[in-house]
Every structure is written in structure tokens, then in C-alpha cells.
Short mmCIF file of C-alpha atoms in Angstrom, two decimals:
data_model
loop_
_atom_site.label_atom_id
_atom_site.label_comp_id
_atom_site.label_asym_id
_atom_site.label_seq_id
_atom_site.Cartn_x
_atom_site.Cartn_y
_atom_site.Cartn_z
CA UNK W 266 150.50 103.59 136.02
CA UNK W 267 151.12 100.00 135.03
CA UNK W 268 154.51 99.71 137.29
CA UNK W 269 152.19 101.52 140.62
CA UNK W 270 149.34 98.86 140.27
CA UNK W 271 151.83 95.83 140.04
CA UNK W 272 153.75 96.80 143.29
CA UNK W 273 150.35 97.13 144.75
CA UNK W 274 149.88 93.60 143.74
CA UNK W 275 152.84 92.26 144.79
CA UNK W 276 152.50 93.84 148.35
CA UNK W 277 148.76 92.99 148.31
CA UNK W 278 149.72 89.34 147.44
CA UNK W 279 152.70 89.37 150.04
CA UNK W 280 150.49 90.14 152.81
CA UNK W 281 148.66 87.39 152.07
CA UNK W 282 151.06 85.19 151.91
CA UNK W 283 152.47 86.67 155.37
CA UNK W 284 149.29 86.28 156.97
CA UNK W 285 148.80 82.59 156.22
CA UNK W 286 152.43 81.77 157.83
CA UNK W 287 152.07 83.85 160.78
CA UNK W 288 148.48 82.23 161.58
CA UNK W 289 149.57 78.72 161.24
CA UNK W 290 153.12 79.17 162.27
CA UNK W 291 152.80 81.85 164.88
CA UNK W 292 149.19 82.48 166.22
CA UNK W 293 147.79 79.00 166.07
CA UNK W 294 150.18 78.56 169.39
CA UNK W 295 148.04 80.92 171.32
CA UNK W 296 144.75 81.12 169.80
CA UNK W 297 143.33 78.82 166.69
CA UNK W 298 140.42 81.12 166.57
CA UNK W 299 142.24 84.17 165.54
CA UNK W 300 144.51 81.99 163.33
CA UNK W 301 141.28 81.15 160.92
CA UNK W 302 140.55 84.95 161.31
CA UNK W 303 144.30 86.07 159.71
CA UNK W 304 143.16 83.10 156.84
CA UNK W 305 139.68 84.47 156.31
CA UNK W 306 141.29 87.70 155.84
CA UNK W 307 144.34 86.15 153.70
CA UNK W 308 141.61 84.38 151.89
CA UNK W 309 139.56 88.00 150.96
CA UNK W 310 142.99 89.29 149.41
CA UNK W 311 143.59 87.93 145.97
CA UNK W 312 140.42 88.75 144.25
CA UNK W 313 141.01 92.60 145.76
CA UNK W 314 144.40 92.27 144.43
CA UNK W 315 143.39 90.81 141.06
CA UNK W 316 140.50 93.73 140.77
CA UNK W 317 143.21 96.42 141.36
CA UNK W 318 145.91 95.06 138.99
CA UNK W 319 143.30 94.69 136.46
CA UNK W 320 141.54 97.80 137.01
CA UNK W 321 141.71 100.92 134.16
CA UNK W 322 142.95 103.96 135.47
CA UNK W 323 142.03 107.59 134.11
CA UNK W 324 144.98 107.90 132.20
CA UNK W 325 144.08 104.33 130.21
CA UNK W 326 142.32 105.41 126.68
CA UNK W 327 141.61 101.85 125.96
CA UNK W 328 137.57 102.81 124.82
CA UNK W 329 139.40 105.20 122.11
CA UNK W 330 141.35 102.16 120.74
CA UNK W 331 139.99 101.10 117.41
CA UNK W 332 138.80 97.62 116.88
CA UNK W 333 139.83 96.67 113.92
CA UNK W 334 136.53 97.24 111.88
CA UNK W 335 136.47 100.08 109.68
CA UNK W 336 132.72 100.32 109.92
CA UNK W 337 132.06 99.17 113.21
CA UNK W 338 135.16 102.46 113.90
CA UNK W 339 133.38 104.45 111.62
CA UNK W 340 129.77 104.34 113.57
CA UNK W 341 131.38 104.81 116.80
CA UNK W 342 133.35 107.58 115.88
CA UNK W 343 130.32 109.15 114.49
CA UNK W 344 127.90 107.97 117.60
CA UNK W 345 130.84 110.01 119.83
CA UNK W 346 130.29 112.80 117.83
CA UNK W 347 134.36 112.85 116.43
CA UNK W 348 133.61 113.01 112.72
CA UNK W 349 130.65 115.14 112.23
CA UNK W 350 129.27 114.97 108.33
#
């Protein structure tokens, strides 16, 4: 899971990156406007990327961790019903 969101990143953040050379290396020749297009777009990318890298799949139990509290465990177990008295 962990290794399938990161090369989404990484291709995510390299499109990015590719966009911002081609408009001001490339497209700004023929047309400026769609050169600040490609960077508005380029510009959108990162937080998208940094909400999918950070995101929790299915397969992540991290709400079953424990916290560290014994009590505050203990209530939460017994609010989710896993240690019925």
C-alpha cells in the first residue's frame, strides 16, 4: 500500500515539475496564455499529491491502534463493543 501511494507521488510530483519546464521553456514561445494555464495546473498538483500520499487506505487499521492509555483503551474498547462485561 505504502510503496503504490509513494510512486503515485513521485509521478504526481514529476508531472508537475514537467509541466512548469515545458510552459516556460517550451510553450511560452508560442502562446504565454497557455503557458500560465500548464502553471495553474502545475500549481493544483502538490496539495492532490500530498492528500493521496497521506491518505489511509482500507487495509490501514490505524483507529484499532491503542493510544497508550489504559483507560482511555479500555472505554473505547468497550464503546466498540470488543470487551463486553
Amino acid at each position: 500500500m505504502y510503496a503504490r501511494r509513494r510512486r503515485l507521488y513521485f509521478a504526481m510530483m514529476g508531472t508537475c515539475v514537467v509541466l512548469f519546464v515545458l510552459a516556460w521553456g517550451v510553450v511560452r514561445l508560442w502562446s504565454v496564455p497557455a503557458a500560465v494555464g500548464m502553471c495553474v495546473v502545475a500549481m493544483v498538483i502538490p496539495p492532490l499529491a500530498a492528500m493521496i500520499a497521506n491518505r489511509r487506505g482500507p487495509d490501514d487499521r490505524w483507529w484499532d491502534d491503542p493510544s497508550g492509555d489504559p483507560q482511555s483503551d479500555e472505554w473505547w474498547d468497550e464503546l466498540d463493543g470488543k470487551k463486553r462485561r
